[in-house]
Every structure is written in structure tokens, then in C-alpha cells.
Amino acid sequence: MVVIIREGVTMAFGPNISFLSYSPVEARGSFSNPIRIQRLIPNAPWGVFAVMNTPQENIFTHVSLSGGGEALLNGLYFSGMLSVRAGDVIVSSSSFTNAGADDSFHMVSGKAIIEKNIFKDNYADSIDLD
């Protein structure tokens, strides 16, 4: 099974709320109709959007992530607003803004193509690859 997020979708998370998928994610927005992952409540950071142990490539194109933080999920610490662990990923034409934790994008154990992205007004690292 693949989690598909269609163009134009807005996902607004409350304080410290996270999304964790063990299935591959295809989030394919467009220039004119991006996918937005953001705060539900201004000034209240949400957690992380995390993907873990996926058997096929994860794709994030034209995705705007803003206002996330960090999370402890199933005993593992996720330090990036977008976190990929033990899976391959393509992140392109996306934006990462106002991340409130250690990383905007964090990846552990996998292959990544990261191209044509914007990182702005984040607390610490834009990209952390382990």
C-alpha cells in the first residue's frame, strides 16, 4: 500500500501532533497547487511528518512544510519536520520554513535526491543526513 497525498491538500496539525507512515508516501503537488503541511494553531508547533522502513521510494514534490518540530514516536527520536528513516526519498521543488527543532529535513539510512528546494527561517539545520 502507498499513502498518496494529492495536489492542493492542506494538512494542519495541532500542537505536537505527528504523522508516521510505514508505507511509502507519494506527495505530488504542483507549482500552482502545492501540498501544504502546516500548523493548525499559530505559534504552536506541530511534531513531524515521518516515513520509516519503506520498501519503495518516497516522493515529495511541490510540498510546503512549515512550523513543525520534533517528536518521539514508537521509542525513536525524529528531529526533522520531514523525517525519513530506512527508506529512499526524492524531495524536489519544496519549501521548508519555520521548523522549530534541530532539522528541517532529516534522513537516516537511505538514498536521497534533494533538488530545487527552499529552506528559510528554520531554527537550526536545513538538511541533516545520517
PDB file of C-alpha atoms in Angstrom:
ATOM      1  CA  MET A   1       0.000   0.000   0.000  1.00  0.00           C
ATOM      2  CA  VAL A   2       1.167   3.537  -0.801  1.00  0.00           C
ATOM      3  CA  VAL A   3      -0.018   6.674   1.007  1.00  0.00           C
ATOM      4  CA  ILE A   4      -0.974   9.178  -1.699  1.00  0.00           C
ATOM      5  CA  ILE A   5      -1.390  12.866  -0.901  1.00  0.00           C
ATOM      6  CA  ARG A   6      -2.966  14.714  -3.816  1.00  0.00           C
ATOM      7  CA  GLU A   7      -2.073  18.183  -5.045  1.00  0.00           C
ATOM      8  CA  GLY A   8      -3.820  21.021  -3.263  1.00  0.00           C
ATOM      9  CA  VAL A   9      -4.240  19.132   0.027  1.00  0.00           C
ATOM     10  CA  THR A  10      -3.575  21.054   3.247  1.00  0.00           C
ATOM     11  CA  MET A  11      -2.704  19.053   6.354  1.00  0.00           C
ATOM     12  CA  ALA A  12      -2.886  21.195   9.500  1.00  0.00           C
ATOM     13  CA  PHE A  13      -1.550  19.591  12.677  1.00  0.00           C
ATOM     14  CA  GLY A  14      -2.244  20.677  16.237  1.00  0.00           C
ATOM     15  CA  PRO A  15       0.492  21.174  18.826  1.00  0.00           C
ATOM     16  CA  ASN A  16       2.914  18.231  18.989  1.00  0.00           C
ATOM     17  CA  ILE A  17       0.812  16.117  16.613  1.00  0.00           C
ATOM     18  CA  SER A  18       2.818  13.962  14.165  1.00  0.00           C
ATOM     19  CA  PHE A  19       2.237  11.712  11.171  1.00  0.00           C
ATOM     20  CA  LEU A  20       4.178   8.421  10.902  1.00  0.00           C
ATOM     21  CA  SER A  21       3.901   6.080   7.920  1.00  0.00           C
ATOM     22  CA  TYR A  22       5.422   2.635   7.487  1.00  0.00           C
ATOM     23  CA  SER A  23       4.118   2.667   3.905  1.00  0.00           C
ATOM     24  CA  PRO A  24       5.759   4.643   1.093  1.00  0.00           C
ATOM     25  CA  VAL A  25       4.433   8.169   0.633  1.00  0.00           C
ATOM     26  CA  GLU A  26       3.760   9.900  -2.692  1.00  0.00           C
ATOM     27  CA  ALA A  27       3.074  13.585  -2.081  1.00  0.00           C
ATOM     28  CA  ARG A  28       2.926  15.157  -5.525  1.00  0.00           C
ATOM     29  CA  GLY A  29       1.782  18.743  -5.519  1.00  0.00           C
ATOM     30  CA  SER A  30       2.180  21.126  -8.430  1.00  0.00           C
ATOM     31  CA  PHE A  31       3.613  24.626  -8.818  1.00  0.00           C
ATOM     32  CA  SER A  32       0.137  26.144  -8.943  1.00  0.00           C
ATOM     33  CA  ASN A  33      -1.420  23.732  -6.418  1.00  0.00           C
ATOM     34  CA  PRO A  34       1.149  22.663  -3.799  1.00  0.00           C
ATOM     35  CA  ILE A  35       0.574  20.360  -0.853  1.00  0.00           C
ATOM     36  CA  ARG A  36       0.757  22.211   2.469  1.00  0.00           C
ATOM     37  CA  ILE A  37       1.750  20.692   5.806  1.00  0.00           C
ATOM     38  CA  GLN A  38       1.442  23.338   8.479  1.00  0.00           C
ATOM     39  CA  ARG A  39       0.387  24.466  11.957  1.00  0.00           C
ATOM     40  CA  LEU A  40      -3.264  24.339  12.902  1.00  0.00           C
ATOM     41  CA  ILE A  41      -2.712  26.914  15.644  1.00  0.00           C
ATOM     42  CA  PRO A  42      -0.358  29.868  15.049  1.00  0.00           C
ATOM     43  CA  ASN A  43       2.738  29.851  17.291  1.00  0.00           C
ATOM     44  CA  ALA A  44       2.078  26.226  18.363  1.00  0.00           C
ATOM     45  CA  PRO A  45       4.492  23.864  16.559  1.00  0.00           C
ATOM     46  CA  TRP A  46       3.239  20.528  15.362  1.00  0.00           C
ATOM     47  CA  GLY A  47       5.520  17.462  15.526  1.00  0.00           C
ATOM     48  CA  VAL A  48       6.961  15.724  12.437  1.00  0.00           C
ATOM     49  CA  PHE A  49       5.910  14.133   9.179  1.00  0.00           C
ATOM     50  CA  ALA A  50       7.858  10.858   9.298  1.00  0.00           C
ATOM     51  CA  VAL A  51       8.270   7.909   6.956  1.00  0.00           C
ATOM     52  CA  MET A  52      10.028   4.753   8.116  1.00  0.00           C
ATOM     53  CA  ASN A  53      11.104   1.333   6.788  1.00  0.00           C
ATOM     54  CA  THR A  54       9.534   1.770   3.361  1.00  0.00           C
ATOM     55  CA  PRO A  55      10.148  -0.853   0.684  1.00  0.00           C
ATOM     56  CA  GLN A  56       9.945   1.640  -2.188  1.00  0.00           C
ATOM     57  CA  GLU A  57      10.888   5.253  -2.843  1.00  0.00           C
ATOM     58  CA  ASN A  58       9.089   8.133  -1.135  1.00  0.00           C
ATOM     59  CA  ILE A  59       8.319  11.204  -3.252  1.00  0.00           C
ATOM     60  CA  PHE A  60       7.723  14.772  -2.068  1.00  0.00           C
ATOM     61  CA  THR A  61       7.353  17.344  -4.873  1.00  0.00           C
ATOM     62  CA  HIS A  62       5.875  20.810  -4.525  1.00  0.00           C
ATOM     63  CA  VAL A  63       5.264  20.326  -0.807  1.00  0.00           C
ATOM     64  CA  SER A  64       5.322  23.289   1.574  1.00  0.00           C
ATOM     65  CA  LEU A  65       6.229  22.279   5.140  1.00  0.00           C
ATOM     66  CA  SER A  66       6.032  24.933   7.828  1.00  0.00           C
ATOM     67  CA  GLY A  67       6.037  25.217  11.608  1.00  0.00           C
ATOM     68  CA  GLY A  68       6.940  21.645  12.575  1.00  0.00           C
ATOM     69  CA  GLY A  69       9.238  20.487  15.331  1.00  0.00           C
ATOM     70  CA  GLU A  70      10.402  17.163  16.712  1.00  0.00           C
ATOM     71  CA  ALA A  71       8.843  14.009  18.133  1.00  0.00           C
ATOM     72  CA  LEU A  72       9.453  10.778  19.981  1.00  0.00           C
ATOM     73  CA  LEU A  73       7.479   8.096  18.110  1.00  0.00           C
ATOM     74  CA  ASN A  74       7.497   4.396  18.956  1.00  0.00           C
ATOM     75  CA  GLY A  75      10.645   4.895  21.019  1.00  0.00           C
ATOM     76  CA  LEU A  76      12.594   6.719  18.275  1.00  0.00           C
ATOM     77  CA  TYR A  77      13.552  10.389  18.207  1.00  0.00           C
ATOM     78  CA  PHE A  78      12.695  12.242  14.987  1.00  0.00           C
ATOM     79  CA  SER A  79      14.500  15.582  14.762  1.00  0.00           C
ATOM     80  CA  GLY A  80      13.264  16.805  11.377  1.00  0.00           C
ATOM     81  CA  MET A  81       9.987  18.412  10.400  1.00  0.00           C
ATOM     82  CA  LEU A  82      10.217  15.940   7.478  1.00  0.00           C
ATOM     83  CA  SER A  83      11.980  12.765   8.617  1.00  0.00           C
ATOM     84  CA  VAL A  84      12.780   9.692   6.534  1.00  0.00           C
ATOM     85  CA  ARG A  85      14.324   6.673   8.247  1.00  0.00           C
ATOM     86  CA  ALA A  86      15.375   3.481   6.440  1.00  0.00           C
ATOM     87  CA  GLY A  87      13.890   4.430   3.091  1.00  0.00           C
ATOM     88  CA  ASP A  88      14.807   6.197  -0.130  1.00  0.00           C
ATOM     89  CA  VAL A  89      13.372   9.593  -0.988  1.00  0.00           C
ATOM     90  CA  ILE A  90      13.098  12.285  -3.639  1.00  0.00           C
ATOM     91  CA  VAL A  91      12.427  15.785  -2.296  1.00  0.00           C
ATOM     92  CA  SER A  92      12.106  18.403  -5.022  1.00  0.00           C
ATOM     93  CA  SER A  93      10.634  21.852  -5.619  1.00  0.00           C
ATOM     94  CA  SER A  94       9.505  22.025  -1.993  1.00  0.00           C
ATOM     95  CA  SER A  95       9.876  24.520   0.847  1.00  0.00           C
ATOM     96  CA  PHE A  96      10.823  24.135   4.498  1.00  0.00           C
ATOM     97  CA  THR A  97      10.094  27.141   6.709  1.00  0.00           C
ATOM     98  CA  ASN A  98       9.882  27.926  10.412  1.00  0.00           C
ATOM     99  CA  ALA A  99      10.996  24.492  11.628  1.00  0.00           C
ATOM    100  CA  GLY A 100      11.362  24.768  15.385  1.00  0.00           C
ATOM    101  CA  ALA A 101      13.636  21.836  16.172  1.00  0.00           C
ATOM    102  CA  ASP A 102      17.096  20.610  15.195  1.00  0.00           C
ATOM    103  CA  ASP A 103      16.428  19.877  11.494  1.00  0.00           C
ATOM    104  CA  SER A 104      14.071  20.888   8.727  1.00  0.00           C
ATOM    105  CA  PHE A 105      14.738  17.653   6.792  1.00  0.00           C
ATOM    106  CA  HIS A 106      16.387  14.665   8.463  1.00  0.00           C
ATOM    107  CA  MET A 107      17.234  11.334   6.883  1.00  0.00           C
ATOM    108  CA  VAL A 108      18.741   8.182   8.371  1.00  0.00           C
ATOM    109  CA  SER A 109      19.825   5.152   6.293  1.00  0.00           C
ATOM    110  CA  GLY A 110      18.681   5.586   2.732  1.00  0.00           C
ATOM    111  CA  LYS A 111      19.332   7.249  -0.602  1.00  0.00           C
ATOM    112  CA  ALA A 112      18.119  10.768  -1.267  1.00  0.00           C
ATOM    113  CA  ILE A 113      17.713  13.118  -4.190  1.00  0.00           C
ATOM    114  CA  ILE A 114      17.240  16.636  -2.837  1.00  0.00           C
ATOM    115  CA  GLU A 115      16.830  19.296  -5.526  1.00  0.00           C
ATOM    116  CA  LYS A 116      15.335  22.740  -6.131  1.00  0.00           C
ATOM    117  CA  ASN A 117      14.124  23.262  -2.549  1.00  0.00           C
ATOM    118  CA  ILE A 118      13.885  26.367  -0.377  1.00  0.00           C
ATOM    119  CA  PHE A 119      14.961  26.366   3.293  1.00  0.00           C
ATOM    120  CA  LYS A 120      14.076  29.559   5.161  1.00  0.00           C
ATOM    121  CA  ASP A 121      13.791  30.823   8.754  1.00  0.00           C
ATOM    122  CA  ASN A 122      14.476  27.444  10.367  1.00  0.00           C
ATOM    123  CA  TYR A 123      15.815  27.074  13.901  1.00  0.00           C
ATOM    124  CA  ALA A 124      18.927  25.030  13.115  1.00  0.00           C
ATOM    125  CA  ASP A 125      19.993  22.649  10.316  1.00  0.00           C
ATOM    126  CA  SER A 126      18.256  22.764   6.979  1.00  0.00           C
ATOM    127  CA  ILE A 127      19.340  19.250   5.999  1.00  0.00           C
ATOM    128  CA  ASP A 128      20.800  16.521   8.205  1.00  0.00           C
ATOM    129  CA  LEU A 129      21.783  13.243   6.508  1.00  0.00           C
ATOM    130  CA  ASP A 130      22.908  10.270   8.627  1.00  0.00           C
TER     131      ASP A 130
END
